[in-house]
């Protein structure tokens, strides 16, 4: 049976299909991990340890000689993502009341939902896409992108609470496995070859466990608004990051589109901010439903958009004739 070949016919299939299967399991049999426990339960719920190994192995594939490119790419995508979310938040605050929109198609939408849904990148999805496309240097930007996940950067983006600071421990915990992999991979190229072979094999396991944190019922809870917001994230965030990637980071834009998703950790942001500032409490529940739907929608659309942009760029490169003064060697 050509199972692998069949899966790979779907754009980003090694990520999307396991993710879909994980979400389906969590939707229709949510107690499976607790029922079996042991190794089976760990396989279903082991997103963090699997991602930890993934990050380490990705780090091992990075050559320190390309660190300048990685830093430029990572900082550009990080500041672009957070800055764009902040800009939208400032604009939205001029039209949306503190208690959110109460009626009509946009009922439940709040500034909190907009900033959180745009501010948080699914770093694991970005890593998987970049490694699936064999873009090892672009994958290294994860060390910077990962700082967006969770409530901390959203608190910084809002800035108005004055109750939160980005803890260095969280940043260190994300970066340390990556740096250890980098160091070992650069000290011993045999280790780099060993760990680099692990990266593509881990992707479906990570995707499956990530899918088990999602639930199709979230789509129903937020309805068409959540789907609309998820699509908007990919279009608006992906479009802005595409331009920044091309004209600031001097890439081809593909990595920017791959960073357009909403992180699963963003689901916890509304209640975290509500605990820090009670003014967010009235909109926390509706914002959570919208963000959760965006996580699902962007987990599906971001890989499709990334693969599509990559295909178009490669087609354009093939059609572009070489410079007239370029020497041809036979």
CSV table of C-alpha atoms in Angstrom, one decimal:
chain,number,residue,atom,x,y,z
A,1,UNK,CA,0.0,0.0,0.0
A,2,UNK,CA,1.2,3.5,-0.9
A,3,UNK,CA,0.0,5.2,2.3
A,4,UNK,CA,2.8,7.7,2.5
A,5,UNK,CA,2.5,8.6,-1.2
A,6,UNK,CA,-1.3,9.0,-0.8
A,7,UNK,CA,-0.9,11.3,2.2
A,8,UNK,CA,1.7,13.5,0.4
A,9,UNK,CA,-0.7,14.1,-2.4
A,10,UNK,CA,-2.5,16.5,0.0
A,11,UNK,CA,-0.6,19.8,0.4
A,12,UNK,CA,1.1,19.6,3.8
A,13,UNK,CA,-0.5,16.1,4.2
A,14,UNK,CA,2.0,14.8,6.7
A,15,UNK,CA,0.9,17.6,9.0
A,16,UNK,CA,-2.8,18.1,8.0
A,17,UNK,CA,-4.0,14.5,8.0
A,18,UNK,CA,-2.5,13.4,11.4
A,19,UNK,CA,-3.8,16.8,12.8
A,20,UNK,CA,-7.3,16.0,11.4
A,21,UNK,CA,-7.2,12.5,12.9
A,22,UNK,CA,-6.1,13.8,16.3
A,23,UNK,CA,-8.9,16.4,16.3
A,24,UNK,CA,-11.5,13.7,15.3
A,25,UNK,CA,-10.3,11.4,18.1
A,26,UNK,CA,-10.6,14.2,20.6
A,27,UNK,CA,-14.0,15.2,19.3
A,28,UNK,CA,-15.7,11.8,19.2
A,29,UNK,CA,-13.7,9.9,21.9
A,30,UNK,CA,-12.2,12.6,24.1
A,31,UNK,CA,-11.4,10.2,27.0
A,32,UNK,CA,-9.2,7.9,25.0
A,33,UNK,CA,-5.9,9.0,26.4
A,34,UNK,CA,-7.1,8.7,30.0
A,35,UNK,CA,-8.8,5.4,29.3
A,36,UNK,CA,-5.6,3.7,28.0
A,37,UNK,CA,-3.0,5.7,29.7
A,38,UNK,CA,0.6,4.5,29.5
A,39,UNK,CA,2.4,4.7,26.2
A,40,UNK,CA,-0.9,5.1,24.3
A,41,UNK,CA,-2.0,8.0,26.4
A,42,UNK,CA,1.5,9.6,26.1
A,43,UNK,CA,1.3,9.3,22.3
A,44,UNK,CA,-2.0,11.0,22.2
A,45,UNK,CA,-1.2,13.8,24.6
A,46,UNK,CA,2.5,14.2,24.3
A,47,UNK,CA,2.7,17.4,22.4
A,48,UNK,CA,5.3,19.1,24.6
A,49,UNK,CA,7.9,16.2,24.8
A,50,UNK,CA,7.5,15.4,21.1
A,51,UNK,CA,7.9,19.0,20.3
A,52,UNK,CA,10.9,19.2,22.6
A,53,UNK,CA,12.6,16.4,20.6
A,54,UNK,CA,11.5,18.0,17.4
A,55,UNK,CA,13.1,21.4,18.3
A,56,UNK,CA,16.3,19.7,19.4
A,57,UNK,CA,16.6,17.8,16.1
A,58,UNK,CA,15.8,20.9,14.1
A,59,UNK,CA,18.5,22.8,16.0
A,60,UNK,CA,21.0,20.1,15.1
A,61,UNK,CA,20.4,20.7,11.3
A,62,UNK,CA,21.3,24.4,11.6
A,63,UNK,CA,24.8,25.6,10.6
A,64,UNK,CA,26.1,28.4,12.8
A,65,UNK,CA,27.5,30.0,9.6
A,66,UNK,CA,23.9,30.9,8.7
A,67,UNK,CA,23.0,32.4,12.0
A,68,UNK,CA,22.9,36.0,10.6
A,69,UNK,CA,20.2,35.0,8.2
A,70,UNK,CA,18.2,33.1,10.9
A,71,UNK,CA,18.3,36.0,13.3
A,72,UNK,CA,17.2,38.5,10.6
A,73,UNK,CA,14.4,36.2,9.5
A,74,UNK,CA,13.2,35.4,13.0
A,75,UNK,CA,13.3,39.0,14.3
A,76,UNK,CA,11.5,40.2,11.2
A,77,UNK,CA,8.7,37.6,11.5
A,78,UNK,CA,8.4,38.2,15.3
A,79,UNK,CA,8.2,41.9,15.2
A,80,UNK,CA,6.0,41.8,12.1
A,81,UNK,CA,3.5,39.5,13.6
A,82,UNK,CA,3.3,41.3,17.0
A,83,UNK,CA,3.4,44.7,15.4
A,84,UNK,CA,0.6,43.9,13.0
A,85,UNK,CA,-1.5,42.5,15.8
A,86,UNK,CA,-0.9,45.7,17.8
A,87,UNK,CA,-1.8,47.9,14.9
A,88,UNK,CA,-5.1,46.0,14.3
A,89,UNK,CA,-5.8,46.2,18.0
A,90,UNK,CA,-5.4,50.0,18.1
A,91,UNK,CA,-7.6,50.4,15.0
A,92,UNK,CA,-10.3,48.0,16.4
A,93,UNK,CA,-10.4,49.8,19.7
A,94,UNK,CA,-11.7,52.9,17.9
A,95,UNK,CA,-14.8,51.0,16.8
A,96,UNK,CA,-15.4,48.1,19.2
A,97,UNK,CA,-16.7,48.8,22.8
A,98,UNK,CA,-14.9,47.4,25.8
A,99,UNK,CA,-17.6,44.8,26.3
A,100,UNK,CA,-17.3,43.6,22.7
A,101,UNK,CA,-19.9,43.6,19.9
A,102,UNK,CA,-23.2,42.4,21.2
A,103,UNK,CA,-25.3,41.8,18.1
A,104,UNK,CA,-25.2,40.9,14.5
A,105,UNK,CA,-22.8,38.8,12.6
A,106,UNK,CA,-19.8,40.1,14.6
A,107,UNK,CA,-21.5,39.4,18.0
A,108,UNK,CA,-18.8,38.3,20.4
A,109,UNK,CA,-15.9,39.9,18.6
A,110,UNK,CA,-13.7,42.0,20.9
A,111,UNK,CA,-10.3,43.8,20.7
A,112,UNK,CA,-9.0,41.0,23.0
A,113,UNK,CA,-10.0,38.3,20.4
A,114,UNK,CA,-8.5,40.3,17.5
A,115,UNK,CA,-5.1,40.9,19.2
A,116,UNK,CA,-4.8,37.4,20.6
A,117,UNK,CA,-5.8,35.6,17.4
A,118,UNK,CA,-3.3,37.7,15.3
A,119,UNK,CA,-0.5,37.8,17.8
A,120,UNK,CA,0.1,34.1,18.4
A,121,UNK,CA,2.0,32.0,15.9
A,122,UNK,CA,1.8,28.2,15.9
A,123,UNK,CA,5.5,27.6,16.1
A,124,UNK,CA,5.3,23.9,15.8
A,125,UNK,CA,3.3,24.2,12.6
A,126,UNK,CA,5.8,26.6,11.2
A,127,UNK,CA,8.6,24.2,12.0
A,128,UNK,CA,6.9,21.3,10.5
A,129,UNK,CA,6.1,23.2,7.3
A,130,UNK,CA,9.7,24.6,6.9
A,131,UNK,CA,11.2,21.2,7.4
A,132,UNK,CA,8.7,19.5,5.2
A,133,UNK,CA,9.9,21.9,2.5
A,134,UNK,CA,13.5,21.3,3.4
A,135,UNK,CA,14.0,25.0,4.4
A,136,UNK,CA,16.4,24.3,7.3
A,137,UNK,CA,17.6,27.9,7.7
A,138,UNK,CA,14.0,29.3,7.7
A,139,UNK,CA,13.1,26.7,10.3
A,140,UNK,CA,15.7,28.2,12.6
A,141,UNK,CA,13.5,31.3,12.9
A,142,UNK,CA,11.4,29.2,15.3
A,143,UNK,CA,13.6,30.3,18.2
A,144,UNK,CA,12.3,33.8,17.8
A,145,UNK,CA,8.7,33.0,16.7
A,146,UNK,CA,8.2,30.7,19.7
A,147,UNK,CA,8.2,33.7,22.0
A,148,UNK,CA,4.8,34.7,20.7
A,149,UNK,CA,3.0,31.7,22.0
A,150,UNK,CA,1.0,32.0,25.2
A,151,UNK,CA,-0.4,35.0,27.1
A,152,UNK,CA,2.8,36.8,27.7
A,153,UNK,CA,3.5,38.5,24.4
A,154,UNK,CA,-0.2,39.4,24.2
A,155,UNK,CA,0.0,41.1,27.5
A,156,UNK,CA,3.1,43.0,26.3
A,157,UNK,CA,1.2,43.9,23.1
A,158,UNK,CA,-1.7,45.2,25.0
A,159,UNK,CA,0.6,47.1,27.4
A,160,UNK,CA,-2.3,48.7,29.1
A,161,UNK,CA,-2.6,46.3,32.0
A,162,UNK,CA,0.8,46.9,33.6
A,163,UNK,CA,0.5,43.6,35.3
A,164,UNK,CA,2.5,41.3,33.1
A,165,UNK,CA,6.1,40.9,32.1
A,166,UNK,CA,7.6,38.3,29.7
A,167,UNK,CA,9.4,35.8,32.0
A,168,UNK,CA,12.9,34.9,30.9
A,169,UNK,CA,12.4,31.3,32.1
A,170,UNK,CA,9.7,30.6,29.4
A,171,UNK,CA,11.9,32.0,26.7
A,172,UNK,CA,14.9,30.0,27.9
A,173,UNK,CA,12.8,26.8,28.1
A,174,UNK,CA,11.9,27.2,24.5
A,175,UNK,CA,15.3,28.1,23.2
A,176,UNK,CA,17.6,25.7,25.2
A,177,UNK,CA,16.7,22.5,23.3
A,178,UNK,CA,17.2,24.3,20.0
A,179,UNK,CA,20.6,25.7,21.1
A,180,UNK,CA,21.7,22.3,22.4
A,181,UNK,CA,20.9,20.8,19.0
A,182,UNK,CA,22.7,23.6,17.2
A,183,UNK,CA,25.8,23.1,19.4
A,184,UNK,CA,26.0,19.3,19.0
A,185,UNK,CA,25.2,19.5,15.2
A,186,UNK,CA,28.0,22.0,14.7
A,187,UNK,CA,30.5,20.1,16.9
A,188,UNK,CA,29.9,16.8,15.1
A,189,UNK,CA,28.5,16.6,11.6
A,190,UNK,CA,27.7,12.9,12.1
A,191,UNK,CA,25.3,13.9,14.9
A,192,UNK,CA,23.8,16.5,12.5
A,193,UNK,CA,23.2,13.8,9.9
A,194,UNK,CA,21.7,11.5,12.6
A,195,UNK,CA,19.3,14.0,14.1
A,196,UNK,CA,18.3,15.6,10.7
A,197,UNK,CA,16.9,12.2,9.7
A,198,UNK,CA,14.6,12.2,12.7
A,199,UNK,CA,12.9,15.5,11.8
A,200,UNK,CA,10.5,14.4,9.0
A,201,UNK,CA,9.6,11.3,11.0
A,202,UNK,CA,8.5,13.3,14.0
A,203,UNK,CA,6.1,15.6,12.1
A,204,UNK,CA,3.1,13.3,11.9
A,205,UNK,CA,3.4,12.4,15.6
A,206,UNK,CA,3.6,16.0,16.6
A,207,UNK,CA,0.6,16.8,14.4
A,208,UNK,CA,-1.5,14.0,15.8
A,209,UNK,CA,-0.9,15.0,19.4
A,210,UNK,CA,-1.5,18.7,18.5
A,211,UNK,CA,-4.8,17.6,16.9
A,212,UNK,CA,-5.8,16.0,20.2
A,213,UNK,CA,-5.9,19.5,21.8
A,214,UNK,CA,-8.5,20.7,19.3
A,215,UNK,CA,-12.2,19.9,19.1
A,216,UNK,CA,-14.6,20.2,16.1
A,217,UNK,CA,-17.3,21.4,18.5
A,218,UNK,CA,-15.4,24.7,18.8
A,219,UNK,CA,-16.4,25.5,15.2
A,220,UNK,CA,-20.1,25.2,16.2
A,221,UNK,CA,-19.6,27.3,19.3
A,222,UNK,CA,-18.2,30.3,17.5
A,223,UNK,CA,-20.0,29.7,14.2
A,224,UNK,CA,-19.2,31.5,11.0
A,225,UNK,CA,-17.6,34.4,12.8
A,226,UNK,CA,-14.8,32.1,14.1
A,227,UNK,CA,-14.2,30.7,10.6
A,228,UNK,CA,-14.2,34.2,9.1
A,229,UNK,CA,-11.6,35.3,11.7
A,230,UNK,CA,-9.5,32.3,11.0
A,231,UNK,CA,-9.5,33.0,7.2
A,232,UNK,CA,-8.7,36.6,7.9
A,233,UNK,CA,-5.7,35.7,10.0
A,234,UNK,CA,-4.2,33.7,7.1
A,235,UNK,CA,-4.9,36.4,4.6
A,236,UNK,CA,-4.0,39.5,6.6
A,237,UNK,CA,-1.2,38.2,8.8
A,238,UNK,CA,0.1,36.0,6.0
A,239,UNK,CA,0.0,38.8,3.5
A,240,UNK,CA,1.9,41.3,5.8
A,241,UNK,CA,4.5,38.7,6.8
A,242,UNK,CA,5.0,37.7,3.1
A,243,UNK,CA,5.9,41.3,2.3
A,244,UNK,CA,8.2,41.6,5.3
A,245,UNK,CA,9.9,38.3,4.6
A,246,UNK,CA,10.6,39.4,1.0
A,247,UNK,CA,11.6,43.0,1.5
A,248,UNK,CA,13.0,43.1,5.0
A,249,UNK,CA,14.3,39.6,5.7
A,250,UNK,CA,15.3,39.3,2.0
A,251,UNK,CA,13.6,35.9,1.7
A,252,UNK,CA,11.1,34.7,-0.9
A,253,UNK,CA,8.0,35.2,1.3
A,254,UNK,CA,7.2,31.5,2.0
A,255,UNK,CA,8.3,31.6,5.6
A,256,UNK,CA,6.2,34.6,6.2
A,257,UNK,CA,3.1,32.8,5.0
A,258,UNK,CA,4.0,29.8,7.2
A,259,UNK,CA,4.0,32.0,10.2
A,260,UNK,CA,0.4,33.2,9.6
A,261,UNK,CA,-1.3,30.7,11.9
A,262,UNK,CA,-2.8,31.0,15.3
A,263,UNK,CA,-1.1,29.0,18.1
A,264,UNK,CA,-3.1,26.5,20.1
A,265,UNK,CA,-1.7,28.2,23.2
A,266,UNK,CA,-3.6,31.3,22.3
A,267,UNK,CA,-6.8,29.6,23.5
A,268,UNK,CA,-5.7,30.2,27.1
A,269,UNK,CA,-4.9,33.9,26.5
A,270,UNK,CA,-8.4,35.4,27.2
A,271,UNK,CA,-8.8,33.9,30.6
A,272,UNK,CA,-5.2,34.6,31.5
A,273,UNK,CA,-5.7,38.2,30.7
A,274,UNK,CA,-9.0,38.3,32.5
A,275,UNK,CA,-7.2,37.2,35.7
A,276,UNK,CA,-4.7,39.9,35.2
A,277,UNK,CA,-7.2,42.6,34.4
A,278,UNK,CA,-10.9,42.1,35.3
A,279,UNK,CA,-12.0,44.4,32.4
A,280,UNK,CA,-11.3,41.5,30.0
A,281,UNK,CA,-13.6,39.1,31.9
A,282,UNK,CA,-16.9,39.9,30.0
A,283,UNK,CA,-15.3,39.0,26.7
A,284,UNK,CA,-13.1,36.1,27.7
A,285,UNK,CA,-15.5,33.3,26.9
A,286,UNK,CA,-16.5,34.6,23.4
A,287,UNK,CA,-12.9,35.4,22.6
A,288,UNK,CA,-11.8,31.9,23.6
A,289,UNK,CA,-14.4,30.3,21.2
A,290,UNK,CA,-13.3,32.5,18.3
A,291,UNK,CA,-9.6,31.8,19.0
A,292,UNK,CA,-10.2,28.1,19.2
A,293,UNK,CA,-11.9,28.1,15.9
A,294,UNK,CA,-9.1,30.1,14.4
A,295,UNK,CA,-6.6,27.6,15.6
A,296,UNK,CA,-8.4,24.8,13.7
A,297,UNK,CA,-9.0,26.9,10.6
A,298,UNK,CA,-5.5,28.2,10.4
A,299,UNK,CA,-4.0,24.8,11.1
A,300,UNK,CA,-5.7,23.7,7.9
A,301,UNK,CA,-5.4,26.8,5.8
A,302,UNK,CA,-1.8,27.9,6.6
A,303,UNK,CA,-0.2,24.7,5.2
A,304,UNK,CA,-2.3,25.0,2.1
A,305,UNK,CA,-1.5,28.7,1.6
A,306,UNK,CA,2.2,28.0,2.3
A,307,UNK,CA,2.4,25.2,-0.2
A,308,UNK,CA,0.5,27.2,-2.8
A,309,UNK,CA,2.8,30.3,-2.5
A,310,UNK,CA,5.9,28.0,-2.6
A,311,UNK,CA,4.6,26.4,-5.8
A,312,UNK,CA,3.9,29.8,-7.4
A,313,UNK,CA,7.3,31.1,-6.5
A,314,UNK,CA,9.1,28.0,-7.9
A,315,UNK,CA,7.0,28.2,-11.1
A,316,UNK,CA,8.0,31.9,-11.5
A,317,UNK,CA,11.7,31.0,-11.0
A,318,UNK,CA,11.5,28.3,-13.7
A,319,UNK,CA,9.9,30.8,-16.1
A,320,UNK,CA,12.4,33.6,-15.5
A,321,UNK,CA,15.2,33.5,-18.1
A,322,UNK,CA,18.7,33.9,-16.8
A,323,UNK,CA,20.5,37.2,-17.3
A,324,UNK,CA,21.9,37.8,-20.8
A,325,UNK,CA,25.4,38.2,-19.5
A,326,UNK,CA,25.3,35.0,-17.5
A,327,UNK,CA,27.9,32.6,-18.7
A,328,UNK,CA,26.7,29.1,-19.7
A,329,UNK,CA,29.0,26.2,-18.9
A,330,UNK,CA,28.7,23.1,-21.0
